């Protein structure tokens, strides 16, 4: 039989599992599939750790300390356990993991479609089509910056950037900057631009304020020890809301002081409420600024109260409790900002991220485009997801959070391949929770 070249290009191979994405989540999935001798391939559109290479700003450092950077069978072994990795260091760490785990990664292979086919899936890529029984979506939770529709009303002479386009202050025109969003990305970029000499205004919606260090330990030490990060998705009252919560206001630095709104306003930044609209060049803000700041202060206090309570019952060497100043907000914060009048030349939309499933041709998305899944078991036979916020636990989207999720889900997947077709609840998913009841 004569095989045409085009046919050979179109068929890439048959395997039991296709893992999409070679960030830490895809590599962790591969580690557990290897452990169970399950035939698989990891498809990656760029290089290993592609998001850290191409979608982060230059000065970013992990907000989780080095000692916490651990993946299945692998952990940080450098000389600075209390430091924070820069982007080149994160890339090296994840590349090191790929080499250690021997993951069968096909780089520069973009998945353009996933379709149901018989009792499995066809995974179409720009390098050919894979036939597989199961698929693991490890393509990331932060593929696209979420920009609100109000961006369409911004006058065209004002530059607009997202944290994915932004690299460093040299990109930003002289003049004022409006940063929309006061979570980790927004505060870090606001701080960097203010240090670079820009007048900065920050539009502040709901946010999570936590200190970098507390009672002589990094906050992540407490989150780890108290078990907060292990809290499971099926024990959280409002999981939809919890999954939408913003990232905590943290920066990867041991410099004393908090990166919070008080730090920024102390250095001259202005704060306003949530951005609601832009009309004829005038930005309009919600009147809720005092409330959202008071709520964030209250939640931080509750978190610290919970840690103090936990310390009473455990033997941990630590400093005395302390409390932090309330967020300083004007009595009557401004509700409007004339963008030209205040010389705002750039708006940075630090308004969150979302995954991109535009290539997923299986009906597993809800009306809002969110994946329908139960703790990572997607609503389609043999399909799994890894790395989404609070997917199985509070720590699910963090590097150190992948191990438990990947172990449990790849074990579930192994059961599926053995034709028991288990669903959540029918299959052993690992030990129960271990956490204290502290609100974050
Ligand atoms: C600004 C920022 C800071 C963060 N800081 C921390 C931190 O300090 N500590 C921490 O633990 N976590 C942090 N996170 C969260 C999390 O660790 C990262 O988002 C991490 O990149 C997620 O890993 P992942 O493997 O799930 O996804 P990704 O790293 O995004 O990997 C997904 C991979 O899939 C590939 N891919 C996507 N679509 C396709 C396709 N169609 N075909 C082929 N390949 C595809 C991508 O190229 C990418 O390489 C941060 C996230 C962001 C956005």
Coordinates of C-alpha atoms and ligand atoms in Angstrom, one line a residue:
X1 CA 0.0 0.0 0.0
X2 CA 1.3 3.5 -0.8
X3 CA 1.1 6.0 2.1
X4 CA 1.0 9.6 1.0
X5 CA 3.2 12.0 2.9
X6 CA 0.2 14.0 3.9
X7 CA -1.4 10.9 5.6
X8 CA 1.8 10.3 7.6
X9 CA 1.9 13.9 8.8
X10 CA -1.8 13.7 9.8
X11 CA -1.4 10.6 12.1
X12 CA 0.9 11.2 15.0
X13 CA 0.3 8.0 17.0
X14 CA -1.9 6.1 19.4
X15 CA -1.4 6.2 23.2
X16 CA -3.4 5.7 26.4
X17 CA -3.2 9.2 27.7
X18 CA -2.5 12.6 26.1
X19 CA -1.4 15.2 28.6
X20 CA -1.8 18.8 27.2
X21 CA 0.8 21.2 28.6
X22 CA 4.3 20.9 30.0
X23 CA 4.1 23.3 32.9
X24 CA 4.6 21.8 36.4
X25 CA 1.0 20.3 36.3
X26 CA 1.5 18.3 33.1
X27 CA 4.9 17.1 34.3
X28 CA 3.5 16.0 37.6
X29 CA 0.7 14.1 35.8
X30 CA 3.4 12.4 33.7
X31 CA 5.4 11.5 36.8
X32 CA 2.4 9.5 38.2
X33 CA 1.5 8.0 34.8
X34 CA 5.1 6.8 34.5
X35 CA 4.9 5.3 38.0
X36 CA 2.0 3.2 36.9
X37 CA 3.7 2.4 33.5
X38 CA 0.8 4.0 31.6
X39 CA 1.7 4.8 28.0
X40 CA 1.3 8.6 27.5
X41 CA 2.7 11.7 25.7
X42 CA 2.9 15.3 26.9
X43 CA 2.2 17.9 24.2
X44 CA 3.5 21.4 24.6
X45 CA 3.0 24.3 22.2
X46 CA 6.2 26.0 23.3
X47 CA 9.0 24.8 25.5
X48 CA 8.8 23.2 29.0
X49 CA 7.7 26.0 31.4
X50 CA 6.4 28.0 28.5
X51 CA 4.2 30.3 30.6
X52 CA 7.0 31.3 32.9
X53 CA 9.2 32.0 29.8
X54 CA 6.7 34.1 27.9
X55 CA 3.8 35.4 30.0
X56 CA 5.4 37.0 33.1
X57 CA 7.0 40.3 33.7
X58 CA 10.8 40.6 34.2
X59 CA 11.0 41.4 37.9
X60 CA 8.5 38.8 39.0
X61 CA 9.6 36.5 41.7
X62 CA 7.5 33.6 43.1
X63 CA 5.4 34.6 46.0
X64 CA 5.9 31.2 47.5
X65 CA 9.3 30.7 49.2
X66 CA 12.0 28.3 47.9
X67 CA 11.5 25.7 50.6
X68 CA 7.9 25.3 49.4
X69 CA 8.8 24.7 45.8
X70 CA 8.3 20.9 45.6
X71 CA 7.0 18.6 43.0
X72 CA 6.4 14.8 43.1
X73 CA 9.8 13.2 43.9
X74 CA 11.6 16.6 43.6
X75 CA 12.2 19.7 45.7
X76 CA 14.3 22.8 45.9
X77 CA 17.8 21.9 46.9
X78 CA 19.6 25.3 46.7
X79 CA 21.2 27.4 49.4
X80 CA 18.5 29.9 50.0
X81 CA 15.4 28.1 51.3
X82 CA 13.8 31.3 52.5
X83 CA 14.4 33.2 49.2
X84 CA 12.0 33.5 46.2
X85 CA 12.8 32.3 42.7
X86 CA 13.2 34.7 39.9
X87 CA 11.7 33.7 36.5
X88 CA 15.0 32.2 35.1
X89 CA 15.2 30.2 38.3
X90 CA 11.6 28.9 38.0
X91 CA 12.3 27.9 34.4
X92 CA 15.5 26.1 35.5
X93 CA 13.6 24.4 38.4
X94 CA 10.8 23.1 36.1
X95 CA 13.2 22.1 33.3
X96 CA 15.2 20.2 36.0
X97 CA 12.0 18.4 36.9
X98 CA 11.2 17.5 33.3
X99 CA 14.7 16.0 33.0
X100 CA 14.4 14.2 36.4
X101 CA 11.0 12.7 35.6
X102 CA 11.9 11.7 32.0
X103 CA 8.5 13.0 30.9
X104 CA 7.8 12.2 27.2
X105 CA 7.4 15.8 26.2
X106 CA 6.8 16.8 22.5
X107 CA 7.6 20.5 22.5
X108 CA 6.5 23.0 19.7
X109 CA 3.3 20.9 19.3
X110 CA 0.1 23.0 19.6
X111 CA -3.1 21.2 20.3
X112 CA -5.7 22.7 17.9
X113 CA -8.7 20.4 18.7
X114 CA -9.8 17.7 21.1
X115 CA -12.8 15.7 19.9
X116 CA -14.6 12.6 21.2
X117 CA -13.9 9.6 19.0
X118 CA -15.4 6.2 19.8
X119 CA -14.4 5.3 23.4
X120 CA -11.7 7.9 23.4
X121 CA -10.5 11.1 21.9
X122 CA -8.8 12.5 18.8
X123 CA -6.2 15.1 19.8
X124 CA -5.4 17.2 16.7
X125 CA -2.1 19.1 16.7
X126 CA -0.1 21.1 14.2
X127 CA 2.2 18.0 14.1
X128 CA -0.5 15.4 13.5
X129 CA -3.4 13.7 15.3
X130 CA -3.2 11.5 18.3
X131 CA -5.7 8.8 19.1
X132 CA -6.0 8.3 22.8
X133 CA -8.3 6.7 25.5
X134 CA -7.9 9.6 28.0
X135 CA -6.9 13.3 28.1
X136 CA -5.4 15.3 30.9
X137 CA -5.9 19.1 30.5
X138 CA -2.8 20.7 32.1
X139 CA -2.9 23.7 29.8
X140 CA -2.9 26.2 32.6
X141 CA -5.5 28.4 34.4
X142 CA -3.9 31.7 33.4
X143 CA -3.7 31.5 29.6
X144 CA -5.4 34.8 29.0
X145 CA -5.7 38.1 30.9
X146 CA -9.3 38.8 31.8
X147 CA -10.0 42.4 30.7
X148 CA -13.5 43.8 31.5
X149 CA -15.6 45.2 28.8
X150 CA -15.2 48.8 30.1
X151 CA -11.7 48.7 28.3
X152 CA -13.6 49.2 25.1
X153 CA -14.6 52.7 26.3
X154 CA -11.1 53.9 27.0
X155 CA -10.0 56.7 24.6
X156 CA -7.6 55.3 21.9
X157 CA -4.7 57.6 22.9
X158 CA -4.4 55.9 26.3
X159 CA -2.2 52.8 26.1
X160 CA -3.6 49.6 27.6
X161 CA -1.5 46.7 28.9
X162 CA -2.2 43.5 30.9
X163 CA 0.3 41.7 33.2
X164 CA 0.9 39.3 30.3
X165 CA 2.0 42.1 27.9
X166 CA 3.9 44.1 30.5
X167 CA 7.6 43.3 30.9
X168 CA 9.2 46.3 32.6
X169 CA 8.7 50.1 33.1
X170 CA 10.6 51.0 29.9
X171 CA 7.5 49.9 28.0
X172 CA 5.3 52.5 29.7
X173 CA 4.9 56.0 28.4
X174 CA 5.8 59.0 30.6
X175 CA 2.9 60.2 32.6
X176 CA 0.3 58.8 35.0
X177 CA -0.8 55.1 35.2
X178 CA -4.1 53.7 36.3
X179 CA -3.7 50.2 37.6
X180 CA -7.1 48.4 37.7
X181 CA -7.0 45.6 40.3
X182 CA -5.3 45.4 43.7
X183 CA -4.3 41.7 44.0
X184 CA -0.7 40.4 43.7
X185 CA -0.2 41.4 40.1
X186 CA -1.8 44.8 40.4
X187 CA 0.1 45.8 43.6
X188 CA 3.4 44.6 42.3
X189 CA 3.1 46.5 39.0
X190 CA 1.8 49.6 40.8
X191 CA 4.8 49.5 43.1
X192 CA 7.3 49.0 40.3
X193 CA 5.8 51.8 38.2
X194 CA 5.7 54.2 41.2
X195 CA 9.4 53.5 41.9
X196 CA 10.1 54.2 38.2
X197 CA 8.6 57.7 38.7
X198 CA 5.1 57.4 37.4
X199 CA 2.1 58.9 39.2
X200 CA -0.1 55.8 40.0
X201 CA -3.7 55.5 40.8
X202 CA -5.1 52.0 41.7
X203 CA -8.7 51.0 41.3
X204 CA -9.5 48.7 44.2
X205 CA -12.2 46.0 44.2
X206 CA -12.4 42.9 46.5
X207 CA -8.9 41.9 47.5
X208 CA -7.1 39.6 50.0
X209 CA -4.7 41.3 52.3
X210 CA -2.2 39.1 54.1
X211 CA 1.2 39.9 55.6
X212 CA 4.4 38.5 54.1
X213 CA 5.6 37.4 57.5
X214 CA 3.9 36.9 60.9
X215 CA 5.2 36.0 64.3
X216 CA 8.7 35.5 62.9
X217 CA 7.7 33.1 60.1
X218 CA 6.7 33.6 56.4
X219 CA 3.0 33.5 56.0
X220 CA 3.3 30.5 53.8
X221 CA 4.8 28.6 56.8
X222 CA 1.6 29.2 58.7
X223 CA -0.7 28.4 55.7
X224 CA 1.2 25.1 55.4
X225 CA 1.5 24.2 59.0
X226 CA -2.1 25.0 60.0
X227 CA -3.4 23.0 57.1
X228 CA -5.4 25.9 55.6
X229 CA -4.0 25.1 52.1
X230 CA -5.1 21.5 52.4
X231 CA -8.8 22.4 52.9
X232 CA -10.7 20.4 50.3
X233 CA -13.1 21.7 47.7
X234 CA -16.0 19.6 48.9
X235 CA -15.7 21.1 52.4
X236 CA -15.9 24.7 51.3
X237 CA -19.4 26.3 51.6
X238 CA -19.4 28.4 48.4
X239 CA -16.9 26.7 46.1
X240 CA -17.9 28.8 43.1
X241 CA -17.2 32.0 45.0
X242 CA -14.0 30.5 46.5
X243 CA -12.7 29.6 43.1
X244 CA -13.1 33.2 41.9
X245 CA -11.3 34.8 44.9
X246 CA -8.4 37.1 44.0
X247 CA -4.8 36.1 44.7
X248 CA -3.4 37.4 48.0
X249 CA -1.5 40.8 48.1
X250 CA 2.0 39.3 48.3
X251 CA 5.4 39.9 46.7
X252 CA 8.4 37.5 46.7
X253 CA 10.7 39.5 48.8
X254 CA 12.1 39.4 52.4
X255 CA 12.3 43.2 52.5
X256 CA 10.6 44.3 55.8
X257 CA 7.1 45.9 55.4
X258 CA 4.0 44.8 53.6
X259 CA 3.2 45.4 50.0
X260 CA -0.2 46.6 50.7
X261 CA -2.3 49.7 49.9
X262 CA -0.9 51.6 52.8
X263 CA 2.6 51.0 51.5
X264 CA 1.6 52.4 48.1
X265 CA -0.4 55.4 49.3
X266 CA 2.5 56.1 51.8
X267 CA 4.7 56.5 48.7
X268 CA 2.2 58.8 47.0
X269 CA -0.2 56.5 45.1
X270 CA -3.9 57.3 45.0
X271 CA -6.6 54.7 45.5
X272 CA -10.1 54.6 44.1
X273 CA -13.0 52.1 44.2
X274 CA -13.7 49.4 41.7
X275 CA -13.7 50.8 38.1
X276 CA -17.3 50.7 36.9
X277 CA -17.1 52.6 33.6
X278 CA -15.3 55.2 31.4
X279 CA -17.5 57.9 29.9
X280 CA -16.1 60.6 27.6
X281 CA -12.6 60.1 29.1
X282 CA -13.8 60.1 32.7
X283 CA -13.3 57.0 34.8
X284 CA -16.1 56.2 37.2
X285 CA -15.5 54.2 40.4
X286 CA -17.8 52.4 42.8
X287 CA -18.4 54.0 46.2
X288 CA -17.5 50.7 47.9
X289 CA -13.8 51.5 48.5
X290 CA -14.1 51.9 52.3
X291 CA -16.1 48.8 52.6
X292 CA -13.9 46.5 50.5
X293 CA -10.8 47.7 52.4
X294 CA -12.5 47.2 55.8
X295 CA -13.6 43.7 54.7
X296 CA -10.0 42.8 53.6
X297 CA -8.7 44.1 57.0
X298 CA -11.3 42.1 58.9
X299 CA -10.5 38.9 56.9
X300 CA -6.8 39.4 57.6
X301 CA -7.5 39.8 61.3
X302 CA -9.5 36.6 61.2
X303 CA -6.7 34.7 59.6
X304 CA -4.2 36.0 62.2
X305 CA -6.6 35.2 65.0
X306 CA -6.9 31.6 63.6
X307 CA -3.1 31.3 63.5
X308 CA -2.8 32.5 67.1
X309 CA -5.4 30.0 68.1
X310 CA -3.6 27.2 66.4
X311 CA -0.3 28.2 68.0
X312 CA -1.9 27.8 71.5
X313 CA -2.4 24.1 70.8
X314 CA 0.9 23.4 69.1
X315 CA 4.6 23.7 70.0
X316 CA 6.1 26.2 67.6
X317 CA 8.9 28.6 68.3
X318 CA 7.6 32.0 67.2
X319 CA 7.3 35.7 68.1
X320 CA 4.4 37.3 70.0
X321 CA 1.2 38.1 68.1
X322 CA 0.8 41.5 66.5
X323 CA -1.8 43.3 64.5
X324 CA -1.3 45.6 61.4
X325 CA -2.7 49.1 60.8
X326 CA -6.0 49.3 59.1
X327 CA -6.0 50.4 55.5
X328 CA -6.0 54.2 55.2
X329 CA -8.9 55.4 53.1
X330 CA -10.1 59.0 52.7
X331 CA -13.5 59.8 54.2
X332 CA -15.0 60.4 50.8
X333 CA -12.9 58.8 48.1
X334 CA -13.1 60.3 44.6
X335 CA -15.8 58.7 42.4
X336 CA -14.5 60.0 39.1
X337 CA -11.1 60.6 37.5
X338 CA -10.7 62.7 34.4
X339 CA -8.0 60.6 32.6
X340 CA -6.6 63.4 30.5
X341 CA -6.9 65.9 33.3
X342 CA -4.8 63.7 35.5
X343 CA -2.4 62.9 32.7
X344 CA -3.2 59.2 32.7
X345 CA -1.4 57.8 29.7
X346 CA -1.6 54.1 30.4
X347 CA -4.1 51.7 32.0
X348 CA -2.9 48.3 33.3
X349 CA -5.7 45.7 33.6
X350 CA -4.6 43.6 36.5
X351 CA -8.0 42.1 36.6
X352 CA -7.2 38.4 36.7
X353 CA -6.6 35.5 34.3
X354 CA -8.6 32.7 32.7
X355 CA -7.9 29.5 30.9
X356 CA -8.3 29.2 27.2
X357 CA -10.2 26.1 26.0
X358 CA -11.0 27.4 22.5
X359 CA -9.6 24.2 21.1
X360 CA -11.7 21.9 23.2
X361 CA -14.5 20.5 21.0
X362 CA -16.1 18.4 23.7
X363 CA -19.2 19.8 25.4
X364 CA -17.7 20.2 28.9
X365 CA -18.0 24.0 29.3
X366 CA -20.8 25.8 31.2
X367 CA -22.5 29.0 30.0
X368 CA -19.7 31.1 31.4
X369 CA -17.0 29.0 29.6
X370 CA -15.9 27.2 32.8
X371 CA -15.0 23.6 32.7
X372 CA -17.6 21.3 34.3
X373 CA -15.6 19.0 36.6
X374 CA -15.8 17.4 40.0
X375 CA -12.5 17.9 41.8
X376 CA -10.6 17.6 38.4
X377 CA -12.7 14.7 37.0
X378 CA -14.2 16.4 33.9
X379 CA -17.7 15.8 32.9
X380 CA -16.6 13.6 29.9
X381 CA -15.3 10.0 30.2
X382 CA -11.6 9.7 30.6
X383 CA -11.0 13.5 30.7
X384 CA -9.2 15.2 33.6
X385 CA -7.9 18.6 34.5
X386 CA -5.1 19.8 36.7
X387 CA -4.0 23.2 38.1
X388 CA -7.2 25.1 38.4
X389 CA -7.8 27.4 41.5
X390 CA -9.2 25.4 44.4
X391 CA -9.7 22.5 42.2
X392 CA -9.4 19.8 44.9
X393 CA -7.8 21.9 47.6
X394 CA -6.9 25.5 48.4
X395 CA -3.4 24.8 47.2
X396 CA -4.4 23.2 43.8
X397 CA -3.1 26.0 41.6
X398 CA 0.2 26.4 43.4
X399 CA 3.4 24.5 42.5
X400 CA 3.5 22.7 45.9
X401 CA -0.2 21.9 45.5
X402 CA 0.0 19.7 42.5
X403 CA 1.4 16.6 44.0
X404 CA -1.7 15.5 46.0
X405 CA -4.1 16.4 43.2
X406 CA -2.0 14.7 40.4
X407 CA -1.5 11.5 42.5
X408 CA -5.3 11.2 43.2
X409 CA -6.4 12.0 39.7
X410 CA -3.9 9.8 37.9
X411 CA -4.9 7.0 40.2
X412 CA -8.5 7.7 39.2
X413 CA -7.5 7.7 35.5
X414 CA -5.7 4.4 36.0
X415 CA -8.9 2.9 37.3
X416 CA -10.8 4.4 34.3
X417 CA -8.3 2.7 31.9
X418 CA -8.9 -0.6 33.6
X419 CA -12.5 -0.3 32.5
X420 CA -14.0 0.2 36.0
X421 CA -15.2 3.6 34.7
X422 CA -15.2 5.1 38.2
X423 CA -16.6 8.6 38.9
X424 CA -15.9 10.8 41.9
X425 CA -17.0 9.2 45.1
X426 CA -16.7 5.7 43.7
X427 CA -13.0 5.5 43.7
X428 CA -10.5 5.9 46.6
X429 CA -9.3 9.5 46.4
X430 CA -6.8 9.6 49.3
X431 CA -7.0 10.7 52.9
X432 CA -9.5 13.1 54.3
X433 CA -8.9 16.7 55.3
X434 CA -6.5 18.1 57.8
X435 CA -7.1 21.8 58.4
X436 CA -8.1 24.4 61.0
X437 CA -11.1 26.4 60.3
X438 CA -9.6 29.8 59.4
X439 CA -11.2 32.2 57.0
X440 CA -8.9 33.5 54.2
Ligands
LIG1 C1 1.7 36.1 37.7 C2 1.7 34.7 38.3 C3 2.4 34.5 39.4 C4 2.4 33.2 40.0 N1 3.1 33.0 41.1 C5 3.1 31.8 41.7 C6 3.9 31.5 42.9 O1 4.6 32.3 43.4 N2 3.9 30.2 43.4 C7 3.1 29.3 42.9 O2 3.1 28.1 43.4 N3 2.3 29.5 41.9 C8 2.3 30.7 41.3 N4 1.4 31.0 40.2 C9 0.4 30.0 39.9 C10 0.8 28.8 39.1 O3 1.9 28.1 39.7 C11 1.2 29.2 37.6 O4 0.1 29.7 37.0 C12 1.7 28.0 36.8 O5 2.2 28.4 35.6 C13 0.6 26.9 36.6 O6 1.2 25.8 36.1 P1 0.4 24.8 35.1 O7 1.3 23.7 34.8 O8 -0.9 24.5 35.7 O9 0.1 25.8 33.9 P2 1.2 26.5 32.9 O10 2.5 26.7 33.6 O11 0.5 27.6 32.3 O12 1.5 25.4 31.8 C14 0.5 25.1 30.8 C15 1.2 24.7 29.6 O13 0.3 24.3 28.6 C16 0.7 24.8 27.3 N5 -0.5 24.9 26.5 C17 -1.6 25.6 26.6 N6 -2.4 25.4 25.6 C18 -1.9 24.5 24.8 C19 -2.3 23.9 23.6 N7 -3.4 24.2 23.0 N8 -1.4 23.0 23.0 C20 -0.2 22.7 23.6 N9 0.2 23.3 24.8 C21 -0.6 24.2 25.4 C22 1.3 26.2 27.7 O14 2.2 26.6 26.7 C23 2.0 25.9 29.0 O15 3.3 25.6 28.9 C24 1.5 32.2 39.5 C25 0.7 32.5 38.4 C26 0.8 33.7 37.8 C27 -0.1 34.0 36.6

